[in-house]
Structures are given as C-alpha cells and as structure tokens.
Short mmCIF file of C-alpha atoms (C1' of nucleotides) in Angstrom, two decimals:
data_model
loop_
_atom_site.label_atom_id
_atom_site.label_comp_id
_atom_site.label_asym_id
_atom_site.label_seq_id
_atom_site.Cartn_x
_atom_site.Cartn_y
_atom_site.Cartn_z
CA UNK A 1 0.00 0.00 0.00
CA UNK A 2 1.35 3.39 -0.94
CA UNK A 3 -0.14 5.15 1.99
CA UNK A 4 0.59 2.93 4.95
CA UNK A 5 1.81 6.00 6.75
CA UNK A 6 -1.62 7.40 7.26
CA UNK A 7 -2.36 10.01 9.83
CA UNK A 8 -3.30 8.95 13.28
CA UNK A 9 -6.81 10.02 12.52
CA UNK A 10 -6.94 8.35 9.14
CA UNK A 11 -6.32 4.99 10.73
CA UNK A 12 -9.19 5.52 13.09
CA UNK A 13 -11.46 6.64 10.27
CA UNK A 14 -10.40 3.76 8.06
CA UNK A 15 -11.39 1.29 10.75
CA UNK A 16 -14.65 3.04 11.43
CA UNK A 17 -15.48 2.85 7.76
CA UNK A 18 -15.31 -0.93 7.95
CA UNK A 19 -18.20 -1.01 10.38
CA UNK A 20 -21.16 -2.31 8.41
CA UNK A 21 -24.64 -0.96 8.59
CA UNK A 22 -26.52 -2.12 11.64
CA UNK A 23 -23.37 -2.66 13.70
CA UNK A 24 -21.32 -0.61 16.17
CA UNK A 25 -17.86 -0.45 17.71
CA UNK A 26 -16.70 1.11 20.94
CA UNK A 27 -13.93 3.66 21.34
CA UNK A 28 -11.94 1.28 23.50
CA UNK A 29 -12.27 -1.54 21.02
CA UNK A 30 -11.04 0.63 18.18
CA UNK A 31 -8.09 1.72 20.29
CA UNK A 32 -7.27 -1.88 21.16
CA UNK A 33 -7.33 -2.96 17.52
CA UNK A 34 -5.20 -0.07 16.29
CA UNK A 35 -2.76 -0.84 19.07
CA UNK A 36 0.14 1.22 20.32
CA UNK A 37 -0.55 4.84 21.00
CA UNK A 38 -4.27 4.45 20.77
CA UNK A 39 -6.56 4.79 23.76
CA UNK A 40 -10.29 5.16 24.04
CA UNK A 41 -9.73 8.73 25.03
CA UNK A 42 -7.74 9.68 21.96
CA UNK A 43 -10.01 7.74 19.65
CA UNK A 44 -12.90 9.75 21.02
CA UNK A 45 -10.98 12.93 20.50
CA UNK A 46 -10.20 11.96 16.93
CA UNK A 47 -13.80 11.03 16.24
CA UNK A 48 -15.04 14.43 17.18
CA UNK A 49 -13.00 15.83 14.33
CA UNK A 50 -14.64 13.47 11.86
CA UNK A 51 -17.07 14.59 9.22
CA UNK A 52 -20.30 12.77 8.58
CA UNK A 53 -19.28 12.89 4.94
CA UNK A 54 -16.12 10.91 5.48
CA UNK A 55 -17.00 8.54 8.26
CA UNK A 56 -20.00 6.73 9.71
CA UNK A 57 -19.32 8.30 13.11
CA UNK A 58 -22.73 7.23 14.28
CA UNK A 59 -21.54 3.63 14.51
CA UNK A 60 -19.09 4.42 17.27
CA UNK A 61 -20.53 4.23 20.76
CA UNK A 62 -19.06 4.08 24.26
CA UNK A 63 -18.36 0.92 26.24
CA UNK A 64 -21.84 1.03 27.69
CA UNK A 65 -23.46 0.91 24.28
CA UNK A 66 -24.66 4.47 24.63
CA UNK A 67 -24.17 7.54 22.47
CA UNK A 68 -21.71 9.96 24.00
CA UNK A 69 -22.67 12.47 21.33
CA UNK A 70 -26.13 12.84 22.77
CA UNK A 71 -24.64 15.15 25.36
CA UNK A 72 -23.88 18.14 23.20
CA UNK A 73 -22.19 17.50 19.88
CA UNK A 74 -25.30 16.77 17.90
CA UNK A 75 -28.91 17.68 18.45
CA UNK A 76 -30.23 15.55 21.24
CA UNK A 77 -30.25 11.89 20.22
CA UNK A 78 -29.40 12.09 16.54
CA UNK A 79 -26.85 9.31 16.76
CA UNK A 80 -29.29 6.93 18.33
CA UNK A 81 -31.89 7.74 15.71
CA UNK A 82 -29.44 7.12 12.89
CA UNK A 83 -28.49 3.77 14.37
CA UNK A 84 -32.10 2.81 14.88
CA UNK A 85 -32.64 3.49 11.21
CA UNK A 86 -29.94 0.92 10.53
CA UNK A 87 -31.63 -1.64 12.71
CA UNK A 88 -29.80 -1.14 16.00
CA UNK A 89 -32.24 -1.38 18.86
CA UNK A 90 -31.86 0.72 21.99
CA UNK A 91 -33.38 0.03 25.36
CA UNK A 92 -35.10 2.46 27.70
CA UNK A 93 -31.72 3.49 29.08
CA UNK A 94 -30.60 4.63 25.62
CA UNK A 95 -28.13 1.76 25.37
CA UNK A 96 -27.82 -0.73 22.55
CA UNK A 97 -26.99 -4.34 23.29
CA UNK A 98 -23.31 -4.66 22.49
CA UNK A 99 -23.51 -8.43 22.74
CA UNK A 100 -25.68 -8.34 19.65
CA UNK A 101 -24.48 -5.34 17.68
CA UNK A 102 -20.80 -4.98 18.50
CA UNK A 103 -18.73 -5.37 15.35
CA UNK A 104 -15.31 -7.01 15.33
CA UNK A 105 -13.37 -6.86 12.06
CA UNK A 106 -11.36 -9.88 13.15
CA UNK A 107 -14.39 -12.12 13.61
CA UNK A 108 -16.53 -10.53 10.94
CA UNK A 109 -17.26 -13.87 9.30
CA UNK A 110 -18.47 -15.33 12.53
CA UNK A 111 -21.62 -13.41 12.51
CA UNK A 112 -24.61 -15.49 13.27
CA UNK A 113 -26.96 -12.59 13.36
CA UNK A 114 -29.84 -12.05 11.01
CA UNK A 115 -29.67 -9.53 8.24
CA UNK A 116 -30.34 -6.38 10.10
CA UNK A 117 -29.81 -4.41 7.00
CA UNK A 118 -32.38 -6.27 5.16
CA UNK A 119 -34.04 -3.38 3.85
"C1'" DC B 1 8.11 23.85 23.75
"C1'" DT B 2 4.26 23.79 27.60
"C1'" DC B 3 -0.57 23.67 29.36
"C1'" DG B 4 -5.32 22.32 29.18
"C1'" DT B 5 -8.88 19.86 26.97
"C1'" DG B 6 -11.79 15.88 25.64
"C1'" DA B 7 -17.54 12.01 21.31
"C1'" DC B 8 -13.46 7.18 27.13
"C1'" DG B 9 -12.85 3.28 30.52
"C1'" DG B 10 -12.36 0.84 34.96
"C1'" DG B 11 -12.81 0.45 40.06
"C1'" DG B 12 -14.82 1.45 44.52
"C1'" DG B 13 -18.68 3.01 47.61
"C1'" DT C 1 -26.76 -0.24 39.57
"C1'" DC C 2 -25.26 4.58 39.22
"C1'" DC C 3 -21.85 8.27 40.29
"C1'" DC C 4 -17.21 10.12 41.01
"C1'" DC C 5 -12.13 10.16 40.39
"C1'" DC C 6 -7.94 9.24 37.91
"C1'" DG C 7 -5.20 7.96 33.95
"C1'" DC C 8 -4.58 7.82 29.14
"C1'" DC C 9 -2.48 10.56 24.74
"C1'" DA C 10 -3.25 13.47 20.43
"C1'" DC C 11 -4.32 18.46 19.25
"C1'" DG C 12 -4.61 23.36 19.36
"C1'" DA C 13 -3.22 28.02 21.23
#
DNA sequence: CTCGTGACGGGGG
DNA sequence: TCCCCCGCCACGA
C-alpha cells in the first residue's frame, strides 16, 4: 500500500469505515485494535474531528453501548436515531446491546446474526 | 516547547 | 446499579 503512513486520525477513520450498517464499535475496542498509541480517550478525540461525509461516526458508541454524542455534539439523540434506522435497537436506558451489535473486524465472518440491513 | 482539553474506561462506595 | 475520580495521549493556542 502506498499510503501505509496514514495520519493517526486516518487509521481511526479507516477502521470506522469498515463497520457495516446495523453494527457498532466502541472507542476502547477501536483503540485496542489499532494498538500502540491508541486509547479510548484519543479515539474519542479523533472522532469528534470526523465529518459525517467521510465517516459513519454514528456507529461508534461508548463501552456502555450508549451515544456519547447525545450530550452536546449533535442535536439531542441524533446518533441513536441514525443507528435505529440501521436496525440497531436501543433500550429504555438509551443503550444498545453490544452483545448483539458490536462489530469485530477480526471475527466478521463469525456473525450469526440475522440480516439487520435487510431493507 | 508547555498547558489544558476531551464524542473514554475501569474500580470502589 | 449509578456516580465520582484518575489515567490515558493526540491536538490546538
């Protein structure tokens, strides 16, 4: 690859772009996969610089399965709404079930879930 | 170069 | 189970 020396941010974005519709990843998981130098904190920082045009930022949630963006970055619960449109269900506590929706690029083929994107 | 910030995560009460 | 505190490291002024 000609551009293996991507920016710190580009690596995060590249990974986020691999998250399929109807699935999510957590900041900590992304940091763990990218490895050295990456922490949930920095991944979160990087994500806030992302553009909706370049990255499906909505598919990144915190370790609790909730939307950290709901606090102030975007109007109210936009992220949750976007995810719900993709088939990700949230409970009354505004958390999605990570056991069902968490995406792992390394075990992508192991998915025994139904086609959430079906539509 | 230095200081403070921030879309996080884990442990204890 | 929820809330608070501390540590983590890239970025911007």
